[in-house]
Amino acid sequence: KNLEGGGRIVNVSSLAGAVGVFYTCQHWLERVLQYEWFGGFESLPFQLLRSWSIGLQTFVSYGASKRANLLFTDALNQQFSERGMDIDATAAHPGYSRTTIFRGWSSVPSYIRKFFATNQIASMSSDVGALSQLRAALDLEHVKGDAYVGPLFGVVGRPVIVGTAVRSFHHLSWPLLGEESTDELWKTSEKAIGWDYF
């Protein structure tokens, strides 16, 4: 109801949704852990691998949710367009911003959490990282519906348009599948919550 007169939605994504190698590592690590190759399930090597697997799963789940935000951005624009609504959706990601998000990842070793939260190399403050979201929300002249805004150099840099929600150079290593995935995610989400969005 708040958007009946027109408006814009900004979905926040992350580079974590573009790093397919973590998904591949998690998959193979889980397969390895099915076997007692390391001296049994109580052995130190097994426990270390299990710990890494849990940490990777945390990252994989986070990345999947951020990837879904991009598909939802695309789906929202389709839905708004079909209904002739004067609303659009954009997406943005903050690059590598030093935030407190890593503190809550208890399954990730503390030294890794501390590194990501405090590392000053190739990272930005959370204030600077937020500029991508602000541009996606407020630059109505240049940032059109379905645009994806992120730092110029991926992890750092001024906010620029890096492509669309489902096609950007930030996702070259693991492209989104486009309309088919968007429709599937939309229908699955509506079924999961038990009501239609529109």
PDB file of N, CA, C and O in Angstrom, residues 20-35 37-38 49-50 52-53 56-57 60:
ATOM      1  N   GLY A  20      31.114 -19.172  -6.751  1.00  0.00           N
ATOM      2  CA  GLY A  20      30.696 -20.563  -6.892  1.00  0.00           C
ATOM      3  C   GLY A  20      31.665 -21.561  -6.309  1.00  0.00           C
ATOM      4  O   GLY A  20      31.279 -22.662  -5.936  1.00  0.00           O
ATOM      5  N   VAL A  21      32.935 -21.194  -6.198  1.00  0.00           N
ATOM      6  CA  VAL A  21      33.937 -22.143  -5.712  1.00  0.00           C
ATOM      7  C   VAL A  21      33.626 -22.613  -4.294  1.00  0.00           C
ATOM      8  O   VAL A  21      33.880 -23.753  -3.936  1.00  0.00           O
ATOM      9  N   PHE A  22      33.019 -21.764  -3.459  1.00  0.00           N
ATOM     10  CA  PHE A  22      32.688 -22.162  -2.090  1.00  0.00           C
ATOM     11  C   PHE A  22      31.614 -23.257  -2.095  1.00  0.00           C
ATOM     12  O   PHE A  22      31.632 -24.161  -1.273  1.00  0.00           O
ATOM     13  N   TYR A  23      30.667 -23.153  -3.038  1.00  0.00           N
ATOM     14  CA  TYR A  23      29.623 -24.168  -3.135  1.00  0.00           C
ATOM     15  C   TYR A  23      30.222 -25.503  -3.559  1.00  0.00           C
ATOM     16  O   TYR A  23      29.865 -26.553  -3.045  1.00  0.00           O
ATOM     17  N   THR A  24      31.160 -25.448  -4.506  1.00  0.00           N
ATOM     18  CA  THR A  24      31.825 -26.660  -4.963  1.00  0.00           C
ATOM     19  C   THR A  24      32.633 -27.288  -3.831  1.00  0.00           C
ATOM     20  O   THR A  24      32.569 -28.511  -3.615  1.00  0.00           O
ATOM     21  N   CYS A  25      33.391 -26.482  -3.095  1.00  0.00           N
ATOM     22  CA  CYS A  25      34.180 -26.984  -1.956  1.00  0.00           C
ATOM     23  C   CYS A  25      33.281 -27.628  -0.915  1.00  0.00           C
ATOM     24  O   CYS A  25      33.585 -28.705  -0.392  1.00  0.00           O
ATOM     25  N   GLN A  26      32.164 -26.972  -0.597  1.00  0.00           N
ATOM     26  CA  GLN A  26      31.247 -27.502   0.402  1.00  0.00           C
ATOM     27  C   GLN A  26      30.692 -28.855  -0.044  1.00  0.00           C
ATOM     28  O   GLN A  26      30.625 -29.806   0.726  1.00  0.00           O
ATOM     29  N   HIS A  27      30.335 -28.958  -1.307  1.00  0.00           N
ATOM     30  CA  HIS A  27      29.778 -30.201  -1.840  1.00  0.00           C
ATOM     31  C   HIS A  27      30.778 -31.351  -1.688  1.00  0.00           C
ATOM     32  O   HIS A  27      30.443 -32.427  -1.201  1.00  0.00           O
ATOM     33  N   TRP A  28      32.031 -31.134  -2.101  1.00  0.00           N
ATOM     34  CA  TRP A  28      33.028 -32.198  -2.041  1.00  0.00           C
ATOM     35  C   TRP A  28      33.443 -32.512  -0.617  1.00  0.00           C
ATOM     36  O   TRP A  28      33.701 -33.669  -0.271  1.00  0.00           O
ATOM     37  N   LEU A  29      33.488 -31.512   0.227  1.00  0.00           N
ATOM     38  CA  LEU A  29      33.828 -31.745   1.625  1.00  0.00           C
ATOM     39  C   LEU A  29      32.777 -32.630   2.293  1.00  0.00           C
ATOM     40  O   LEU A  29      33.108 -33.553   3.046  1.00  0.00           O
ATOM     41  N   GLU A  30      31.523 -32.375   1.987  1.00  0.00           N
ATOM     42  CA  GLU A  30      30.447 -33.202   2.544  1.00  0.00           C
ATOM     43  C   GLU A  30      30.565 -34.637   2.040  1.00  0.00           C
ATOM     44  O   GLU A  30      30.316 -35.587   2.787  1.00  0.00           O
ATOM     45  N   ARG A  31      30.956 -34.824   0.796  1.00  0.00           N
ATOM     46  CA  ARG A  31      31.110 -36.183   0.249  1.00  0.00           C
ATOM     47  C   ARG A  31      32.257 -36.904   0.947  1.00  0.00           C
ATOM     48  O   ARG A  31      32.152 -38.089   1.270  1.00  0.00           O
ATOM     49  N   VAL A  32      33.367 -36.205   1.152  1.00  0.00           N
ATOM     50  CA  VAL A  32      34.526 -36.810   1.820  1.00  0.00           C
ATOM     51  C   VAL A  32      34.167 -37.216   3.237  1.00  0.00           C
ATOM     52  O   VAL A  32      34.565 -38.283   3.720  1.00  0.00           O
ATOM     53  N   LEU A  33      33.386 -36.403   3.920  1.00  0.00           N
ATOM     54  CA  LEU A  33      33.058 -36.666   5.316  1.00  0.00           C
ATOM     55  C   LEU A  33      32.107 -37.848   5.501  1.00  0.00           C
ATOM     56  O   LEU A  33      31.875 -38.294   6.623  1.00  0.00           O
ATOM     57  N   GLN A  34      31.578 -38.371   4.412  1.00  0.00           N
ATOM     58  CA  GLN A  34      30.706 -39.540   4.512  1.00  0.00           C
ATOM     59  C   GLN A  34      31.505 -40.823   4.751  1.00  0.00           C
ATOM     60  O   GLN A  34      30.946 -41.858   5.103  1.00  0.00           O
ATOM     61  N   TYR A  35      32.811 -40.757   4.547  1.00  0.00           N
ATOM     62  CA  TYR A  35      33.641 -41.944   4.656  1.00  0.00           C
ATOM     63  C   TYR A  35      34.633 -41.813   5.819  1.00  0.00           C
ATOM     64  O   TYR A  35      35.046 -40.717   6.160  1.00  0.00           O
ATOM     65  N   TRP A  37      37.766 -42.079   6.088  1.00  0.00           N
ATOM     66  CA  TRP A  37      39.088 -42.089   5.466  1.00  0.00           C
ATOM     67  C   TRP A  37      40.189 -41.567   6.387  1.00  0.00           C
ATOM     68  O   TRP A  37      41.351 -41.710   6.095  1.00  0.00           O
ATOM     69  N   PHE A  38      39.825 -40.917   7.466  1.00  0.00           N
ATOM     70  CA  PHE A  38      40.819 -40.214   8.269  1.00  0.00           C
ATOM     71  C   PHE A  38      40.982 -40.813   9.652  1.00  0.00           C
ATOM     72  O   PHE A  38      41.216 -40.118  10.615  1.00  0.00           O
ATOM     73  N   LEU A  49      38.113 -31.280   9.380  1.00  0.00           N
ATOM     74  CA  LEU A  49      37.337 -31.177   8.144  1.00  0.00           C
ATOM     75  C   LEU A  49      35.877 -30.857   8.439  1.00  0.00           C
ATOM     76  O   LEU A  49      35.242 -30.080   7.741  1.00  0.00           O
ATOM     77  N   ARG A  50      35.349 -31.481   9.493  1.00  0.00           N
ATOM     78  CA  ARG A  50      33.945 -31.225   9.873  1.00  0.00           C
ATOM     79  C   ARG A  50      33.770 -29.759  10.258  1.00  0.00           C
ATOM     80  O   ARG A  50      32.789 -29.123   9.882  1.00  0.00           O
ATOM     81  N   TRP A  52      35.573 -27.208   9.221  1.00  0.00           N
ATOM     82  CA  TRP A  52      35.648 -26.408   7.994  1.00  0.00           C
ATOM     83  C   TRP A  52      34.345 -26.508   7.211  1.00  0.00           C
ATOM     84  O   TRP A  52      33.870 -25.541   6.639  1.00  0.00           O
ATOM     85  N   SER A  53      33.771 -27.696   7.198  1.00  0.00           N
ATOM     86  CA  SER A  53      32.527 -27.914   6.468  1.00  0.00           C
ATOM     87  C   SER A  53      31.395 -27.072   7.052  1.00  0.00           C
ATOM     88  O   SER A  53      30.623 -26.456   6.325  1.00  0.00           O
ATOM     89  N   LEU A  56      32.007 -23.486   6.106  1.00  0.00           N
ATOM     90  CA  LEU A  56      31.662 -23.280   4.694  1.00  0.00           C
ATOM     91  C   LEU A  56      30.159 -23.249   4.500  1.00  0.00           C
ATOM     92  O   LEU A  56      29.635 -22.468   3.711  1.00  0.00           O
ATOM     93  N   GLN A  57      29.440 -24.118   5.208  1.00  0.00           N
ATOM     94  CA  GLN A  57      27.981 -24.161   5.068  1.00  0.00           C
ATOM     95  C   GLN A  57      27.359 -22.832   5.474  1.00  0.00           C
ATOM     96  O   GLN A  57      26.399 -22.378   4.864  1.00  0.00           O
ATOM     97  N   VAL A  60      27.986 -20.608   2.560  1.00  0.00           N
ATOM     98  CA  VAL A  60      27.168 -21.032   1.425  1.00  0.00           C
ATOM     99  C   VAL A  60      25.718 -20.599   1.613  1.00  0.00           C
ATOM    100  O   VAL A  60      25.086 -20.099   0.678  1.00  0.00           O
TER     101      VAL A  60
END
